[in-house]
């Protein structure tokens, strides 16, 4: 649990234990994509990744980077992750290298990426402390911050004929006071993960919860505990 403004830890348990990051990886994918592409750039989808969660892309679809970011961060589309990584760098390998460069820049020293979606891999790992840093930086980007707190939306392709209905995986949005979303993740290896930002009375906290079996309930308890037990001197 981090203070959103200062990045100071308010509570931690095994913050440096290496863990599979699952789809929280996509926050890094979004940051790197926005360094290499403009939100209004149009991408033509070539190869479609069919494994896991999808936004519903097909080969030949034309979408803006911004639309793909909604597909990446709301339903956690693996297809959107690979479309961005293949188009916002010369090669996918170069994009992944940029993800690792960005991790170093952010001093996420216990993190390494080998794919842009968060598929389980022995060489893809992070920690609760590093992912809390990532969530804090990602929500500092106005476009990402706007997207991750969107409960649901509809985007269209470049022709306006194909529609994608996108629902945010985060069940706490609109239910818990002050929740501003961030990113969930879940794989067999990672179990359940939830990164959240919550703001009340002008004070923000970032929670990075990994290896959970009930991420929404556990995060909700941590949020209420943090605001009940910490006072901010503004």
PDB file of C-alpha atoms in Angstrom:
ATOM      1  CA  UNK A   1       0.000   0.000   0.000  1.00  0.00           C
ATOM      2  CA  UNK A   2       1.644   3.232  -1.182  1.00  0.00           C
ATOM      3  CA  UNK A   3       0.850   6.867  -0.601  1.00  0.00           C
ATOM      4  CA  UNK A   4      -0.129   8.058  -4.059  1.00  0.00           C
ATOM      5  CA  UNK A   5       1.599  11.436  -3.842  1.00  0.00           C
ATOM      6  CA  UNK A   6       4.916  10.525  -2.216  1.00  0.00           C
ATOM      7  CA  UNK A   7       5.276   6.844  -3.113  1.00  0.00           C
ATOM      8  CA  UNK A   8       5.992   6.100   0.564  1.00  0.00           C
ATOM      9  CA  UNK A   9       4.940   2.625   1.723  1.00  0.00           C
ATOM     10  CA  UNK A  10       2.085   2.638   4.251  1.00  0.00           C
ATOM     11  CA  UNK A  11       1.970  -1.160   4.604  1.00  0.00           C
ATOM     12  CA  UNK A  12       3.794  -4.080   3.033  1.00  0.00           C
ATOM     13  CA  UNK A  13       4.022  -7.851   3.200  1.00  0.00           C
ATOM     14  CA  UNK A  14       6.587  -9.727   1.084  1.00  0.00           C
ATOM     15  CA  UNK A  15       6.986  -6.665  -1.182  1.00  0.00           C
ATOM     16  CA  UNK A  16      10.093  -8.078  -2.924  1.00  0.00           C
ATOM     17  CA  UNK A  17       8.887 -11.651  -3.503  1.00  0.00           C
ATOM     18  CA  UNK A  18       9.215 -12.426  -7.224  1.00  0.00           C
ATOM     19  CA  UNK A  19       5.848 -13.205  -8.757  1.00  0.00           C
ATOM     20  CA  UNK A  20       4.206 -13.697 -12.136  1.00  0.00           C
ATOM     21  CA  UNK A  21       2.684 -10.308 -13.058  1.00  0.00           C
ATOM     22  CA  UNK A  22      -0.087 -11.634 -15.366  1.00  0.00           C
ATOM     23  CA  UNK A  23      -2.046  -8.860 -17.103  1.00  0.00           C
ATOM     24  CA  UNK A  24      -0.698  -6.055 -14.916  1.00  0.00           C
ATOM     25  CA  UNK A  25       2.074  -6.291 -17.550  1.00  0.00           C
ATOM     26  CA  UNK A  26      -0.309  -4.385 -19.822  1.00  0.00           C
ATOM     27  CA  UNK A  27       0.268  -1.155 -17.892  1.00  0.00           C
ATOM     28  CA  UNK A  28       3.868  -1.255 -19.094  1.00  0.00           C
ATOM     29  CA  UNK A  29       2.676  -2.141 -22.604  1.00  0.00           C
ATOM     30  CA  UNK A  30       0.452   0.958 -22.526  1.00  0.00           C
ATOM     31  CA  UNK A  31       3.253   3.250 -21.298  1.00  0.00           C
ATOM     32  CA  UNK A  32       5.708   2.056 -23.962  1.00  0.00           C
ATOM     33  CA  UNK A  33       3.070   2.186 -26.712  1.00  0.00           C
ATOM     34  CA  UNK A  34       2.380   5.847 -25.869  1.00  0.00           C
ATOM     35  CA  UNK A  35       6.095   6.665 -26.029  1.00  0.00           C
ATOM     36  CA  UNK A  36       6.355   5.186 -29.528  1.00  0.00           C
ATOM     37  CA  UNK A  37       2.884   5.911 -30.963  1.00  0.00           C
ATOM     38  CA  UNK A  38       0.441   8.810 -30.786  1.00  0.00           C
ATOM     39  CA  UNK A  39      -3.107   8.051 -29.476  1.00  0.00           C
ATOM     40  CA  UNK A  40      -4.583   8.985 -32.868  1.00  0.00           C
ATOM     41  CA  UNK A  41      -2.194   6.847 -34.937  1.00  0.00           C
ATOM     42  CA  UNK A  42      -4.089   4.174 -36.869  1.00  0.00           C
ATOM     43  CA  UNK A  43      -2.882   0.582 -36.594  1.00  0.00           C
ATOM     44  CA  UNK A  44      -3.733  -2.186 -39.028  1.00  0.00           C
ATOM     45  CA  UNK A  45      -3.960  -5.501 -37.208  1.00  0.00           C
ATOM     46  CA  UNK A  46      -1.818  -8.199 -38.793  1.00  0.00           C
ATOM     47  CA  UNK A  47      -1.496 -11.299 -36.614  1.00  0.00           C
ATOM     48  CA  UNK A  48      -4.190 -11.802 -33.965  1.00  0.00           C
ATOM     49  CA  UNK A  49      -3.269 -13.368 -30.627  1.00  0.00           C
ATOM     50  CA  UNK A  50      -6.171 -15.721 -29.842  1.00  0.00           C
ATOM     51  CA  UNK A  51      -5.104 -16.978 -26.420  1.00  0.00           C
ATOM     52  CA  UNK A  52      -6.851 -15.735 -23.274  1.00  0.00           C
ATOM     53  CA  UNK A  53      -8.896 -12.563 -22.897  1.00  0.00           C
ATOM     54  CA  UNK A  54      -9.762 -10.610 -26.047  1.00  0.00           C
ATOM     55  CA  UNK A  55     -11.150  -7.278 -27.182  1.00  0.00           C
ATOM     56  CA  UNK A  56     -12.312  -8.984 -30.386  1.00  0.00           C
ATOM     57  CA  UNK A  57      -9.807  -8.058 -33.093  1.00  0.00           C
ATOM     58  CA  UNK A  58      -9.595  -9.714 -36.492  1.00  0.00           C
ATOM     59  CA  UNK A  59      -6.794  -9.519 -39.059  1.00  0.00           C
ATOM     60  CA  UNK A  60      -7.170  -6.385 -41.186  1.00  0.00           C
ATOM     61  CA  UNK A  61      -9.024  -4.351 -38.522  1.00  0.00           C
ATOM     62  CA  UNK A  62      -7.938  -0.705 -38.436  1.00  0.00           C
ATOM     63  CA  UNK A  63      -8.093   1.066 -35.075  1.00  0.00           C
ATOM     64  CA  UNK A  64      -6.526   4.050 -33.386  1.00  0.00           C
ATOM     65  CA  UNK A  65      -3.924   3.447 -30.705  1.00  0.00           C
ATOM     66  CA  UNK A  66      -6.348   5.003 -28.206  1.00  0.00           C
ATOM     67  CA  UNK A  67      -9.066   2.462 -29.097  1.00  0.00           C
ATOM     68  CA  UNK A  68      -6.546  -0.365 -28.724  1.00  0.00           C
ATOM     69  CA  UNK A  69      -5.546   0.988 -25.312  1.00  0.00           C
ATOM     70  CA  UNK A  70      -9.178   0.775 -24.190  1.00  0.00           C
ATOM     71  CA  UNK A  71      -9.226  -2.831 -25.453  1.00  0.00           C
ATOM     72  CA  UNK A  72      -5.930  -3.495 -23.674  1.00  0.00           C
ATOM     73  CA  UNK A  73      -6.873  -2.056 -20.283  1.00  0.00           C
ATOM     74  CA  UNK A  74     -10.631  -2.699 -19.866  1.00  0.00           C
ATOM     75  CA  UNK A  75     -11.278  -6.316 -20.964  1.00  0.00           C
ATOM     76  CA  UNK A  76      -7.501  -6.946 -20.792  1.00  0.00           C
ATOM     77  CA  UNK A  77      -7.278  -7.907 -24.467  1.00  0.00           C
ATOM     78  CA  UNK A  78      -4.222  -9.995 -25.297  1.00  0.00           C
ATOM     79  CA  UNK A  79      -5.022  -9.331 -28.955  1.00  0.00           C
ATOM     80  CA  UNK A  80      -4.682  -5.575 -28.287  1.00  0.00           C
ATOM     81  CA  UNK A  81      -1.377  -6.099 -26.424  1.00  0.00           C
ATOM     82  CA  UNK A  82       0.227  -7.852 -29.376  1.00  0.00           C
ATOM     83  CA  UNK A  83      -1.256  -5.425 -31.932  1.00  0.00           C
ATOM     84  CA  UNK A  84       0.352  -2.531 -30.056  1.00  0.00           C
ATOM     85  CA  UNK A  85       3.680  -4.290 -29.546  1.00  0.00           C
ATOM     86  CA  UNK A  86       3.910  -5.216 -33.223  1.00  0.00           C
ATOM     87  CA  UNK A  87       3.142  -1.700 -34.447  1.00  0.00           C
ATOM     88  CA  UNK A  88       4.621   0.724 -31.892  1.00  0.00           C
ATOM     89  CA  UNK A  89       8.188  -0.499 -32.518  1.00  0.00           C
ATOM     90  CA  UNK A  90      10.140  -1.851 -35.485  1.00  0.00           C
ATOM     91  CA  UNK A  91       9.750  -5.404 -34.156  1.00  0.00           C
ATOM     92  CA  UNK A  92       7.973  -7.061 -31.251  1.00  0.00           C
ATOM     93  CA  UNK A  93      11.367  -7.925 -29.723  1.00  0.00           C
ATOM     94  CA  UNK A  94      12.342  -4.255 -29.833  1.00  0.00           C
ATOM     95  CA  UNK A  95       9.088  -3.331 -28.092  1.00  0.00           C
ATOM     96  CA  UNK A  96       9.759  -5.848 -25.300  1.00  0.00           C
ATOM     97  CA  UNK A  97      13.320  -4.492 -24.960  1.00  0.00           C
ATOM     98  CA  UNK A  98      11.777  -1.034 -24.503  1.00  0.00           C
ATOM     99  CA  UNK A  99       9.492  -2.441 -21.786  1.00  0.00           C
ATOM    100  CA  UNK A 100      12.567  -3.678 -19.912  1.00  0.00           C
ATOM    101  CA  UNK A 101      14.363  -0.366 -20.488  1.00  0.00           C
ATOM    102  CA  UNK A 102      11.363   1.454 -19.029  1.00  0.00           C
ATOM    103  CA  UNK A 103      11.365  -0.880 -16.013  1.00  0.00           C
ATOM    104  CA  UNK A 104      15.007   0.048 -15.357  1.00  0.00           C
ATOM    105  CA  UNK A 105      14.205   3.751 -15.790  1.00  0.00           C
ATOM    106  CA  UNK A 106      11.436   3.439 -13.177  1.00  0.00           C
ATOM    107  CA  UNK A 107      13.816   1.531 -10.862  1.00  0.00           C
ATOM    108  CA  UNK A 108      11.650  -1.577 -11.089  1.00  0.00           C
ATOM    109  CA  UNK A 109      14.795  -3.566 -10.416  1.00  0.00           C
ATOM    110  CA  UNK A 110      13.023  -6.865  -9.688  1.00  0.00           C
ATOM    111  CA  UNK A 111      11.019  -6.956 -12.929  1.00  0.00           C
ATOM    112  CA  UNK A 112      11.575  -8.533 -16.348  1.00  0.00           C
ATOM    113  CA  UNK A 113       9.291  -8.907 -19.351  1.00  0.00           C
ATOM    114  CA  UNK A 114       9.357 -11.358 -22.268  1.00  0.00           C
ATOM    115  CA  UNK A 115       5.834 -10.752 -23.651  1.00  0.00           C
ATOM    116  CA  UNK A 116       3.476  -7.739 -23.757  1.00  0.00           C
ATOM    117  CA  UNK A 117       0.320  -9.498 -22.518  1.00  0.00           C
ATOM    118  CA  UNK A 118       1.391 -11.084 -19.244  1.00  0.00           C
ATOM    119  CA  UNK A 119       1.434 -14.752 -20.240  1.00  0.00           C
ATOM    120  CA  UNK A 120       3.113 -16.900 -17.583  1.00  0.00           C
ATOM    121  CA  UNK A 121       6.809 -17.443 -18.282  1.00  0.00           C
ATOM    122  CA  UNK A 122       9.717 -18.184 -15.942  1.00  0.00           C
ATOM    123  CA  UNK A 123      11.497 -15.115 -17.373  1.00  0.00           C
ATOM    124  CA  UNK A 124       8.508 -12.786 -16.865  1.00  0.00           C
ATOM    125  CA  UNK A 125       8.359 -11.645 -13.263  1.00  0.00           C
ATOM    126  CA  UNK A 126       7.831  -8.697 -10.957  1.00  0.00           C
ATOM    127  CA  UNK A 127       7.103  -7.906  -7.294  1.00  0.00           C
ATOM    128  CA  UNK A 128       4.344  -6.156  -5.357  1.00  0.00           C
ATOM    129  CA  UNK A 129       6.696  -3.210  -4.767  1.00  0.00           C
ATOM    130  CA  UNK A 130       7.600  -2.854  -8.454  1.00  0.00           C
ATOM    131  CA  UNK A 131       4.005  -3.186  -9.643  1.00  0.00           C
ATOM    132  CA  UNK A 132       2.889  -0.526  -7.147  1.00  0.00           C
ATOM    133  CA  UNK A 133       5.502   1.794  -8.702  1.00  0.00           C
ATOM    134  CA  UNK A 134       4.216   0.914 -12.174  1.00  0.00           C
ATOM    135  CA  UNK A 135       0.598   1.635 -11.177  1.00  0.00           C
ATOM    136  CA  UNK A 136       1.620   4.996  -9.702  1.00  0.00           C
ATOM    137  CA  UNK A 137       3.496   6.032 -12.854  1.00  0.00           C
ATOM    138  CA  UNK A 138       0.798   4.727 -15.229  1.00  0.00           C
ATOM    139  CA  UNK A 139      -1.956   6.686 -13.458  1.00  0.00           C
ATOM    140  CA  UNK A 140       0.250   9.759 -13.784  1.00  0.00           C
ATOM    141  CA  UNK A 141      -0.403   9.556 -17.542  1.00  0.00           C
ATOM    142  CA  UNK A 142      -3.698  11.421 -18.179  1.00  0.00           C
ATOM    143  CA  UNK A 143      -4.913   9.109 -20.964  1.00  0.00           C
ATOM    144  CA  UNK A 144      -4.141   5.891 -19.071  1.00  0.00           C
ATOM    145  CA  UNK A 145      -5.699   7.355 -15.897  1.00  0.00           C
ATOM    146  CA  UNK A 146      -8.870   8.176 -17.860  1.00  0.00           C
ATOM    147  CA  UNK A 147      -9.065   4.727 -19.455  1.00  0.00           C
ATOM    148  CA  UNK A 148      -8.498   2.622 -16.318  1.00  0.00           C
ATOM    149  CA  UNK A 149     -11.335   4.304 -14.414  1.00  0.00           C
ATOM    150  CA  UNK A 150     -13.813   3.699 -17.263  1.00  0.00           C
ATOM    151  CA  UNK A 151     -16.335   0.999 -16.307  1.00  0.00           C
ATOM    152  CA  UNK A 152     -17.382   0.201 -19.875  1.00  0.00           C
ATOM    153  CA  UNK A 153     -17.262   1.776 -23.302  1.00  0.00           C
ATOM    154  CA  UNK A 154     -17.843   1.146 -26.974  1.00  0.00           C
ATOM    155  CA  UNK A 155     -15.191   1.801 -29.624  1.00  0.00           C
ATOM    156  CA  UNK A 156     -15.391   1.410 -33.386  1.00  0.00           C
ATOM    157  CA  UNK A 157     -12.845   0.591 -36.046  1.00  0.00           C
ATOM    158  CA  UNK A 158     -11.662   3.047 -38.694  1.00  0.00           C
ATOM    159  CA  UNK A 159     -14.625   2.320 -40.961  1.00  0.00           C
ATOM    160  CA  UNK A 160     -17.156   2.914 -38.182  1.00  0.00           C
ATOM    161  CA  UNK A 161     -18.801  -0.376 -39.164  1.00  0.00           C
ATOM    162  CA  UNK A 162     -17.222  -2.717 -36.588  1.00  0.00           C
ATOM    163  CA  UNK A 163     -18.037  -2.160 -32.933  1.00  0.00           C
ATOM    164  CA  UNK A 164     -16.200  -3.438 -29.859  1.00  0.00           C
ATOM    165  CA  UNK A 165     -18.097  -3.526 -26.544  1.00  0.00           C
ATOM    166  CA  UNK A 166     -15.525  -3.250 -23.760  1.00  0.00           C
ATOM    167  CA  UNK A 167     -16.164  -3.982 -20.073  1.00  0.00           C
ATOM    168  CA  UNK A 168     -13.651  -3.286 -17.307  1.00  0.00           C
ATOM    169  CA  UNK A 169     -12.621  -6.414 -15.367  1.00  0.00           C
ATOM    170  CA  UNK A 170     -12.306  -4.362 -12.144  1.00  0.00           C
ATOM    171  CA  UNK A 171     -15.481  -5.086 -10.142  1.00  0.00           C
ATOM    172  CA  UNK A 172     -14.716  -2.391  -7.544  1.00  0.00           C
ATOM    173  CA  UNK A 173     -15.277   0.466 -10.012  1.00  0.00           C
ATOM    174  CA  UNK A 174     -18.447   2.337  -9.140  1.00  0.00           C
ATOM    175  CA  UNK A 175     -18.874   0.299  -5.931  1.00  0.00           C
ATOM    176  CA  UNK A 176     -16.048   1.396  -3.622  1.00  0.00           C
ATOM    177  CA  UNK A 177     -15.866   5.102  -2.810  1.00  0.00           C
ATOM    178  CA  UNK A 178     -13.016   6.865  -4.616  1.00  0.00           C
ATOM    179  CA  UNK A 179     -11.808   3.933  -6.733  1.00  0.00           C
ATOM    180  CA  UNK A 180     -10.018   5.128  -9.873  1.00  0.00           C
ATOM    181  CA  UNK A 181      -9.291   1.673 -11.311  1.00  0.00           C
ATOM    182  CA  UNK A 182      -5.875   0.541 -12.483  1.00  0.00           C
ATOM    183  CA  UNK A 183      -5.358  -3.088 -13.582  1.00  0.00           C
ATOM    184  CA  UNK A 184      -6.271  -6.660 -12.733  1.00  0.00           C
ATOM    185  CA  UNK A 185      -4.502  -9.859 -13.689  1.00  0.00           C
ATOM    186  CA  UNK A 186      -5.190 -13.562 -13.351  1.00  0.00           C
ATOM    187  CA  UNK A 187      -3.461 -16.707 -14.583  1.00  0.00           C
ATOM    188  CA  UNK A 188      -3.107 -20.233 -13.214  1.00  0.00           C
ATOM    189  CA  UNK A 189       0.416 -19.427 -12.055  1.00  0.00           C
ATOM    190  CA  UNK A 190      -0.162 -15.903 -10.765  1.00  0.00           C
ATOM    191  CA  UNK A 191      -3.538 -16.524  -9.110  1.00  0.00           C
ATOM    192  CA  UNK A 192      -5.475 -13.241  -8.763  1.00  0.00           C
ATOM    193  CA  UNK A 193      -3.795  -9.823  -8.891  1.00  0.00           C
ATOM    194  CA  UNK A 194      -5.269  -6.367  -8.484  1.00  0.00           C
ATOM    195  CA  UNK A 195      -3.587  -2.975  -8.675  1.00  0.00           C
ATOM    196  CA  UNK A 196      -5.840  -0.127  -7.560  1.00  0.00           C
ATOM    197  CA  UNK A 197      -5.771   3.606  -6.995  1.00  0.00           C
ATOM    198  CA  UNK A 198      -8.243   5.148  -4.555  1.00  0.00           C
ATOM    199  CA  UNK A 199      -8.630   8.854  -3.776  1.00  0.00           C
ATOM    200  CA  UNK A 200     -10.597  10.270  -0.855  1.00  0.00           C
ATOM    201  CA  UNK A 201     -10.517  13.871   0.411  1.00  0.00           C
ATOM    202  CA  UNK A 202      -7.650  14.626  -1.961  1.00  0.00           C
ATOM    203  CA  UNK A 203      -5.472  11.779  -0.637  1.00  0.00           C
ATOM    204  CA  UNK A 204      -4.592   8.826  -2.857  1.00  0.00           C
ATOM    205  CA  UNK A 205      -3.340   5.312  -2.150  1.00  0.00           C
ATOM    206  CA  UNK A 206      -2.030   2.683  -4.528  1.00  0.00           C
ATOM    207  CA  UNK A 207      -2.569  -0.977  -3.615  1.00  0.00           C
ATOM    208  CA  UNK A 208      -0.633  -3.823  -5.214  1.00  0.00           C
ATOM    209  CA  UNK A 209      -2.153  -7.185  -4.251  1.00  0.00           C
ATOM    210  CA  UNK A 210      -0.585 -10.344  -5.706  1.00  0.00           C
ATOM    211  CA  UNK A 211      -1.254 -14.072  -5.342  1.00  0.00           C
ATOM    212  CA  UNK A 212      -4.791 -13.593  -4.014  1.00  0.00           C
ATOM    213  CA  UNK A 213      -7.745 -15.950  -4.109  1.00  0.00           C
ATOM    214  CA  UNK A 214     -10.263 -13.118  -3.630  1.00  0.00           C
ATOM    215  CA  UNK A 215      -8.646  -9.949  -4.978  1.00  0.00           C
ATOM    216  CA  UNK A 216     -11.693  -7.693  -4.883  1.00  0.00           C
ATOM    217  CA  UNK A 217     -12.698  -8.408  -1.291  1.00  0.00           C
ATOM    218  CA  UNK A 218      -9.098  -8.338  -0.009  1.00  0.00           C
ATOM    219  CA  UNK A 219      -8.378  -5.055  -1.796  1.00  0.00           C
ATOM    220  CA  UNK A 220     -11.562  -3.502  -0.437  1.00  0.00           C
ATOM    221  CA  UNK A 221     -10.492  -4.422   3.109  1.00  0.00           C
ATOM    222  CA  UNK A 222      -7.031  -2.913   2.541  1.00  0.00           C
ATOM    223  CA  UNK A 223      -8.544   0.313   1.191  1.00  0.00           C
ATOM    224  CA  UNK A 224     -10.816   0.754   4.207  1.00  0.00           C
ATOM    225  CA  UNK A 225      -7.978  -0.121   6.602  1.00  0.00           C
ATOM    226  CA  UNK A 226      -5.570   2.356   4.954  1.00  0.00           C
ATOM    227  CA  UNK A 227      -7.976   5.298   5.094  1.00  0.00           C
ATOM    228  CA  UNK A 228      -9.097   4.439   8.642  1.00  0.00           C
ATOM    229  CA  UNK A 229      -5.566   4.151  10.013  1.00  0.00           C
ATOM    230  CA  UNK A 230      -3.588   6.883   8.233  1.00  0.00           C
ATOM    231  CA  UNK A 231      -3.873  10.628   8.506  1.00  0.00           C
ATOM    232  CA  UNK A 232      -2.451  12.985   5.926  1.00  0.00           C
ATOM    233  CA  UNK A 233      -1.045  16.407   6.755  1.00  0.00           C
ATOM    234  CA  UNK A 234      -1.872  18.439   3.657  1.00  0.00           C
TER     235      UNK A 234
END
